[in-house]
C-alpha cells in the first residue's frame, strides 16, 4: 500500500511517499481502508522532533491522527464493529497514523461516522472537534447565558468552538482576521473582533466567564487575557508551550488543554452534525502524495483552513 512517512525528524522534506506492506490487525484492533486523514499542526511538531517528550514515536513514522474510513478487517476479540462499517476516530498520537491507504486502529477509539457529510470530510472532525469540546465544557465549564471570548477563532478548532459555544447558549465574542471573519460570524459569533486593527484587551469592555485562547500569541498578550475574565473565571489555553495565565487575587484559573481521545464525546459531535447543529468546514482536499507540500505550507505559515488528505485508493 502507499503511505507517507518520515524516517528521521526534520523539515517537511523528510516526508516520503512510498510503498509498505499492508498492516495486519492484532488483538483488539481493526484495519481501516482510509477515506481520508487530515493535517493538524501537531503533525508538523511531531515530524520536526519537537514533541519527542510527550509524544514518543517509533521511526519510520506515518503521520495522520484523524481517520475516516471503512472497516476492512478485524483483529481477535473485537466486538461491536463489523467489516464494512464507516467509522471515524482519533488515533493514538504515538502510533502510526492514517496518511496511508490502510491503517490499524484500536477498536475503542472508533465511532460511527456521520451520515450527513461525505465520509472523507468527516476526517476534519476528531482532533479539532474534541479539542473545542474539551476546552469549552470539560475545562471551561461553559453554560448557557455565560460570556465566552474565543481568541483565534478563525482556525479549525475555533470554527467548532464558536458553533459549540453558541449551541450551548453562550454569548460568543470571537477574534479573527478579515480573511476569516465572515466564516466566524456565520458559525454563530455574536461579536467578531478584527485583531489586526484593535487589541483584544481594548475591544472587550465587559468581563467574560471563559477565555479560550487558540492563538500562538506573544506571552505578554496571553497573560493580559486573564484580565478579561471575571473574578472566579477561567482562561483555557491550547498553546501548551505557553502556560495559561492565572490571576490568584481575583480567583481566575488558568488551564492548559492537551486533547485526548473520547469516543463518547466524538459520538455527541457526530450526532450534532447529523442533526444539522454542527457544520464541518473543509478548505482543501488533496491527494496523499501531496501531504509533504501541505507540511511545507504549514511550516511557512501559508496554510489556511482545514485540509483533508485523500489516498488514491479511496
Short mmCIF file of C-alpha atoms in Angstrom, two decimals:
data_model
loop_
_atom_site.label_atom_id
_atom_site.label_comp_id
_atom_site.label_asym_id
_atom_site.label_seq_id
_atom_site.Cartn_x
_atom_site.Cartn_y
_atom_site.Cartn_z
CA UNK A 1 0.00 0.00 0.00
CA UNK A 2 1.02 3.64 -0.37
CA UNK A 3 1.87 5.73 2.66
CA UNK A 4 3.64 8.94 3.59
CA UNK A 5 6.13 8.68 6.43
CA UNK A 6 9.39 10.04 7.75
CA UNK A 7 12.49 8.03 8.68
CA UNK A 8 14.14 10.87 10.60
CA UNK A 9 12.96 14.06 12.28
CA UNK A 10 13.34 17.27 10.35
CA UNK A 11 11.83 19.71 7.87
CA UNK A 12 8.91 18.72 5.58
CA UNK A 13 11.34 17.29 3.02
CA UNK A 14 11.93 14.27 5.29
CA UNK A 15 8.45 13.03 4.34
CA UNK A 16 8.45 10.26 1.73
CA UNK A 17 5.63 8.85 -0.36
CA UNK A 18 6.44 5.15 -0.51
CA UNK A 19 5.23 1.56 -0.57
CA UNK A 20 4.89 -0.53 2.60
CA UNK A 21 3.27 -3.82 3.48
CA UNK A 22 -0.41 -3.67 4.37
CA UNK A 23 -0.74 -3.97 8.17
CA UNK A 24 -2.43 -6.92 9.87
CA UNK A 25 -4.72 -6.17 12.83
CA UNK A 26 -3.76 -7.62 16.19
CA UNK A 27 -5.99 -8.35 19.15
CA UNK A 28 -8.40 -5.50 19.81
CA UNK A 29 -7.51 -3.75 16.55
CA UNK A 30 -9.30 -3.14 13.29
CA UNK A 31 -7.88 -2.33 9.90
CA UNK A 32 -9.43 0.67 8.18
CA UNK A 33 -9.40 1.43 4.47
CA UNK A 34 -8.70 5.12 4.76
CA UNK A 35 -11.11 7.52 3.10
CA UNK A 36 -9.13 10.49 4.44
CA UNK A 37 -6.98 11.82 7.20
CA UNK A 38 -6.41 15.49 7.94
CA UNK A 39 -3.49 17.79 8.62
CA UNK A 40 -3.14 19.13 12.15
CA UNK A 41 -0.40 21.42 13.41
CA UNK A 42 0.73 18.77 15.87
CA UNK A 43 1.67 16.59 12.87
CA UNK A 44 4.30 19.15 11.93
CA UNK A 45 5.55 19.39 15.50
CA UNK A 46 5.92 15.60 15.74
CA UNK A 47 7.71 15.45 12.38
CA UNK A 48 10.06 18.24 13.43
CA UNK A 49 11.03 16.34 16.57
CA UNK A 50 9.60 18.94 18.94
CA UNK A 51 7.24 16.52 20.69
CA UNK A 52 9.62 13.68 21.50
CA UNK A 53 8.94 14.03 25.23
CA UNK A 54 5.13 13.95 25.34
CA UNK A 55 4.63 12.01 22.08
CA UNK A 56 7.45 9.49 21.53
CA UNK A 57 7.10 7.80 18.13
CA UNK A 58 8.98 4.94 16.53
CA UNK A 59 10.73 5.76 13.27
CA UNK A 60 9.83 5.44 10.47
CA UNK A 61 6.55 7.10 11.43
CA UNK A 62 3.36 7.71 9.47
CA UNK A 63 1.51 10.92 10.48
CA UNK A 64 -2.23 11.49 10.47
CA UNK A 65 -4.02 11.44 13.84
CA UNK A 66 -7.53 11.79 12.39
CA UNK A 67 -9.07 8.98 10.37
CA UNK A 68 -12.28 8.45 8.44
CA UNK A 69 -12.75 5.22 6.56
CA UNK A 70 -14.30 1.80 6.20
CA UNK A 71 -13.51 -1.17 8.43
CA UNK A 72 -11.63 -3.68 6.31
CA UNK A 73 -10.55 -6.40 8.76
CA UNK A 74 -11.00 -7.28 12.44
CA UNK A 75 -8.44 -8.44 14.97
CA UNK A 76 -9.12 -11.05 17.61
CA UNK A 77 -11.61 -10.09 20.29
CA UNK A 78 -13.15 -7.11 18.51
CA UNK A 79 -16.89 -6.79 19.11
CA UNK A 80 -19.45 -4.16 18.18
CA UNK A 81 -17.74 -3.29 14.89
CA UNK A 82 -18.22 -5.11 11.59
CA UNK A 83 -16.35 -5.20 8.31
CA UNK A 84 -17.90 -2.55 6.07
CA UNK A 85 -18.74 -0.12 8.88
CA UNK A 86 -17.90 3.51 8.17
CA UNK A 87 -16.04 4.95 11.14
CA UNK A 88 -14.05 7.93 12.36
CA UNK A 89 -11.52 8.18 15.15
CA UNK A 90 -8.74 9.99 16.92
CA UNK A 91 -5.76 7.63 16.62
CA UNK A 92 -3.11 7.25 19.34
CA UNK A 93 -0.63 10.09 18.81
CA UNK A 94 2.39 7.86 19.40
CA UNK A 95 1.34 5.21 16.87
CA UNK A 96 1.33 5.13 13.09
CA UNK A 97 -1.28 7.45 11.62
CA UNK A 98 -3.69 7.45 8.71
CA UNK A 99 -1.59 9.10 5.99
CA UNK A 100 -1.82 5.78 4.17
CA UNK A 101 -4.24 3.65 2.21
CA UNK A 102 -4.84 1.43 5.28
CA UNK A 103 -4.29 1.98 9.00
CA UNK A 104 -4.68 -0.05 12.16
CA UNK A 105 -6.72 1.43 14.99
CA UNK A 106 -7.66 0.27 18.47
CA UNK A 107 -11.35 -0.59 18.24
CA UNK A 108 -12.15 1.52 21.30
CA UNK A 109 -11.14 4.82 19.63
CA UNK A 110 -13.63 4.45 16.78
CA UNK A 111 -17.20 5.70 16.46
CA UNK A 112 -19.69 5.51 13.57
CA UNK A 113 -19.10 8.24 11.00
CA UNK A 114 -21.68 10.96 10.42
CA UNK A 115 -24.18 10.14 7.67
CA UNK A 116 -24.85 13.70 6.52
CA UNK A 117 -21.38 14.59 5.22
CA UNK A 118 -19.13 12.75 2.75
CA UNK A 119 -17.00 10.17 4.57
CA UNK A 120 -13.65 11.79 3.65
CA UNK A 121 -14.83 15.16 5.01
CA UNK A 122 -15.53 13.56 8.39
CA UNK A 123 -11.75 13.28 8.87
CA UNK A 124 -11.84 17.03 9.57
CA UNK A 125 -13.67 16.42 12.86
CA UNK A 126 -11.95 14.28 15.51
CA UNK A 127 -8.90 16.16 16.85
CA UNK A 128 -10.14 19.70 16.42
CA UNK A 129 -13.74 18.93 17.37
CA UNK A 130 -12.65 17.17 20.55
CA UNK A 131 -10.23 19.99 21.37
CA UNK A 132 -13.05 22.53 21.14
CA UNK A 133 -15.46 20.38 23.19
CA UNK A 134 -12.97 19.58 25.94
CA UNK A 135 -11.72 23.17 26.17
CA UNK A 136 -15.19 24.67 26.47
CA UNK A 137 -17.03 22.10 28.55
CA UNK A 138 -14.57 19.82 30.37
CA UNK A 139 -12.22 22.65 31.36
CA UNK A 140 -14.14 25.91 30.83
CA UNK A 141 -17.39 24.51 32.30
CA UNK A 142 -19.27 26.79 29.89
CA UNK A 143 -23.03 27.02 30.44
CA UNK A 144 -25.97 28.84 28.91
CA UNK A 145 -26.03 32.58 29.50
CA UNK A 146 -22.30 32.91 30.06
CA UNK A 147 -19.96 35.08 28.03
CA UNK A 148 -17.01 33.45 26.26
CA UNK A 149 -14.10 35.02 24.39
CA UNK A 150 -12.60 32.76 21.73
CA UNK A 151 -9.22 34.21 20.77
CA UNK A 152 -8.06 32.86 17.42
CA UNK A 153 -11.48 31.74 16.24
CA UNK A 154 -10.53 31.73 12.57
CA UNK A 155 -8.77 28.35 12.72
CA UNK A 156 -10.20 24.84 12.59
CA UNK A 157 -10.63 24.48 16.37
CA UNK A 158 -12.15 27.96 16.54
CA UNK A 159 -14.78 27.13 13.94
CA UNK A 160 -16.08 24.26 16.06
CA UNK A 161 -15.66 26.20 19.32
CA UNK A 162 -17.82 29.09 18.10
CA UNK A 163 -20.56 26.71 16.96
CA UNK A 164 -20.48 24.64 20.16
CA UNK A 165 -20.45 27.66 22.44
CA UNK A 166 -23.34 29.26 20.59
CA UNK A 167 -25.23 25.98 20.62
CA UNK A 168 -24.77 25.84 24.39
CA UNK A 169 -26.49 29.21 24.75
CA UNK A 170 -23.41 31.34 25.44
CA UNK A 171 -22.72 34.88 24.23
CA UNK A 172 -19.75 34.39 21.90
CA UNK A 173 -17.07 37.00 21.30
CA UNK A 174 -14.54 35.87 18.71
CA UNK A 175 -11.32 37.30 17.33
CA UNK A 176 -10.48 36.73 13.68
CA UNK A 177 -8.62 38.29 10.79
CA UNK A 178 -10.56 39.87 7.91
CA UNK A 179 -9.90 36.70 5.87
CA UNK A 180 -11.88 34.52 8.28
CA UNK A 181 -14.27 36.98 9.95
CA UNK A 182 -17.21 36.11 7.68
CA UNK A 183 -16.80 32.39 8.41
CA UNK A 184 -16.61 33.06 12.14
CA UNK A 185 -19.73 35.19 12.01
CA UNK A 186 -21.60 32.53 10.05
CA UNK A 187 -20.58 29.98 12.70
CA UNK A 188 -22.62 31.98 15.21
CA UNK A 189 -20.35 34.53 16.87
CA UNK A 190 -22.27 37.40 18.43
CA UNK A 191 -19.30 39.75 18.20
CA UNK A 192 -16.30 39.48 15.89
CA UNK A 193 -13.14 41.46 16.71
CA UNK A 194 -10.66 42.16 13.93
CA UNK A 195 -7.44 41.57 15.85
CA UNK A 196 -5.40 43.13 13.03
CA UNK A 197 -6.85 46.58 13.77
CA UNK A 198 -7.51 46.60 17.55
CA UNK A 199 -6.06 44.86 20.57
CA UNK A 200 -8.27 42.24 22.16
CA UNK A 201 -7.96 43.73 25.65
CA UNK A 202 -9.09 47.10 24.30
CA UNK A 203 -12.00 45.64 22.35
CA UNK A 204 -13.52 43.53 25.14
CA UNK A 205 -15.02 46.06 27.54
CA UNK A 206 -17.10 43.75 29.75
CA UNK A 207 -15.75 40.74 31.67
CA UNK A 208 -16.24 37.25 30.27
CA UNK A 209 -16.76 33.99 32.13
CA UNK A 210 -14.46 31.92 29.93
CA UNK A 211 -11.46 32.96 27.85
CA UNK A 212 -10.43 30.32 25.29
CA UNK A 213 -7.08 31.04 23.68
CA UNK A 214 -6.36 29.16 20.47
CA UNK A 215 -3.77 31.55 19.03
CA UNK A 216 0.05 31.40 19.21
CA UNK A 217 0.29 34.92 20.60
CA UNK A 218 3.04 36.77 22.43
CA UNK A 219 3.37 35.66 26.09
CA UNK A 220 2.53 39.19 27.29
CA UNK A 221 -0.68 39.15 25.23
CA UNK A 222 -1.60 35.77 26.66
CA UNK A 223 -1.01 37.00 30.21
CA UNK A 224 -3.23 40.03 29.57
CA UNK A 225 -6.16 37.79 28.65
CA UNK A 226 -6.55 36.84 32.32
CA UNK A 227 -7.60 40.41 32.99
CA UNK A 228 -10.63 39.96 30.74
CA UNK A 229 -12.05 37.13 32.83
CA UNK A 230 -14.48 37.96 35.62
CA UNK A 231 -13.46 37.14 39.21
CA UNK A 232 -13.70 33.37 39.52
CA UNK A 233 -13.48 32.94 35.75
CA UNK A 234 -11.13 30.77 33.74
CA UNK A 235 -8.56 31.05 30.97
CA UNK A 236 -8.34 27.87 28.89
CA UNK A 237 -5.28 27.68 26.65
CA UNK A 238 -4.47 25.24 23.84
CA UNK A 239 -0.98 26.59 23.05
CA UNK A 240 0.59 24.34 25.66
CA UNK A 241 4.16 25.59 25.15
CA UNK A 242 2.99 28.76 26.95
CA UNK A 243 1.30 28.09 30.31
CA UNK A 244 -2.18 29.52 30.77
CA UNK A 245 -2.13 32.70 32.87
CA UNK A 246 -3.82 32.96 36.25
CA UNK A 247 -4.90 35.82 38.49
CA UNK A 248 -4.90 34.47 42.02
CA UNK A 249 -6.11 37.71 43.59
CA UNK A 250 -9.32 37.57 41.57
CA UNK A 251 -9.60 33.78 41.55
CA UNK A 252 -9.06 33.45 37.78
CA UNK A 253 -7.80 29.96 36.96
CA UNK A 254 -5.52 29.06 34.08
CA UNK A 255 -5.90 25.64 32.43
CA UNK A 256 -3.76 24.15 29.66
CA UNK A 257 -5.53 21.72 27.33
CA UNK A 258 -3.95 18.66 25.76
CA UNK A 259 -6.65 16.91 23.78
CA UNK A 260 -7.49 13.27 24.45
CA UNK A 261 -9.46 10.66 22.55
CA UNK A 262 -13.01 10.25 23.83
CA UNK A 263 -15.46 8.21 21.77
CA UNK A 264 -18.49 9.30 23.79
CA UNK A 265 -17.74 12.96 23.09
CA UNK A 266 -16.93 12.18 19.46
CA UNK A 267 -20.29 10.41 19.12
CA UNK A 268 -22.03 13.51 20.50
CA UNK A 269 -20.25 15.66 17.93
CA UNK A 270 -21.34 13.25 15.18
CA UNK A 271 -24.94 13.49 16.40
CA UNK A 272 -24.78 17.28 16.28
CA UNK A 273 -23.55 17.09 12.68
CA UNK A 274 -26.30 14.70 11.64
CA UNK A 275 -28.92 16.90 13.35
CA UNK A 276 -27.69 19.92 11.38
CA UNK A 277 -26.41 21.65 14.53
CA UNK A 278 -22.68 21.47 13.74
CA UNK A 279 -21.05 22.30 10.42
CA UNK A 280 -17.94 20.59 9.08
CA UNK A 281 -15.76 23.01 7.12
CA UNK A 282 -13.14 21.66 4.72
CA UNK A 283 -10.99 24.21 2.91
CA UNK A 284 -8.90 21.86 0.75
CA UNK A 285 -8.89 18.21 -0.31
CA UNK A 286 -5.51 16.93 -1.52
CA UNK A 287 -4.16 13.55 -2.63
CA UNK A 288 -1.94 11.62 -0.23
CA UNK A 289 1.15 12.20 -2.38
CA UNK A 290 0.81 15.96 -1.78
CA UNK A 291 0.97 15.73 2.02
CA UNK A 292 4.64 16.84 2.13
CA UNK A 293 3.62 20.06 0.34
CA UNK A 294 0.91 20.66 2.96
CA UNK A 295 3.50 20.29 5.73
CA UNK A 296 5.70 22.77 3.88
CA UNK A 297 2.87 25.30 3.56
CA UNK A 298 2.10 24.96 7.26
CA UNK A 299 5.75 25.46 8.17
CA UNK A 300 5.82 28.60 6.01
CA UNK A 301 2.64 29.94 7.60
CA UNK A 302 0.72 29.95 4.32
CA UNK A 303 -1.74 27.13 5.04
CA UNK A 304 -5.24 28.39 5.76
CA UNK A 305 -8.31 26.34 6.60
CA UNK A 306 -8.77 22.66 7.31
CA UNK A 307 -7.08 20.27 4.87
CA UNK A 308 -8.09 16.65 4.38
CA UNK A 309 -5.76 14.18 2.71
CA UNK A 310 -7.26 11.51 0.49
CA UNK A 311 -5.49 8.29 -0.57
CA UNK A 312 -5.84 7.41 -4.24
CA UNK A 313 -7.39 4.04 -3.36
CA UNK A 314 -10.40 5.61 -1.64
#
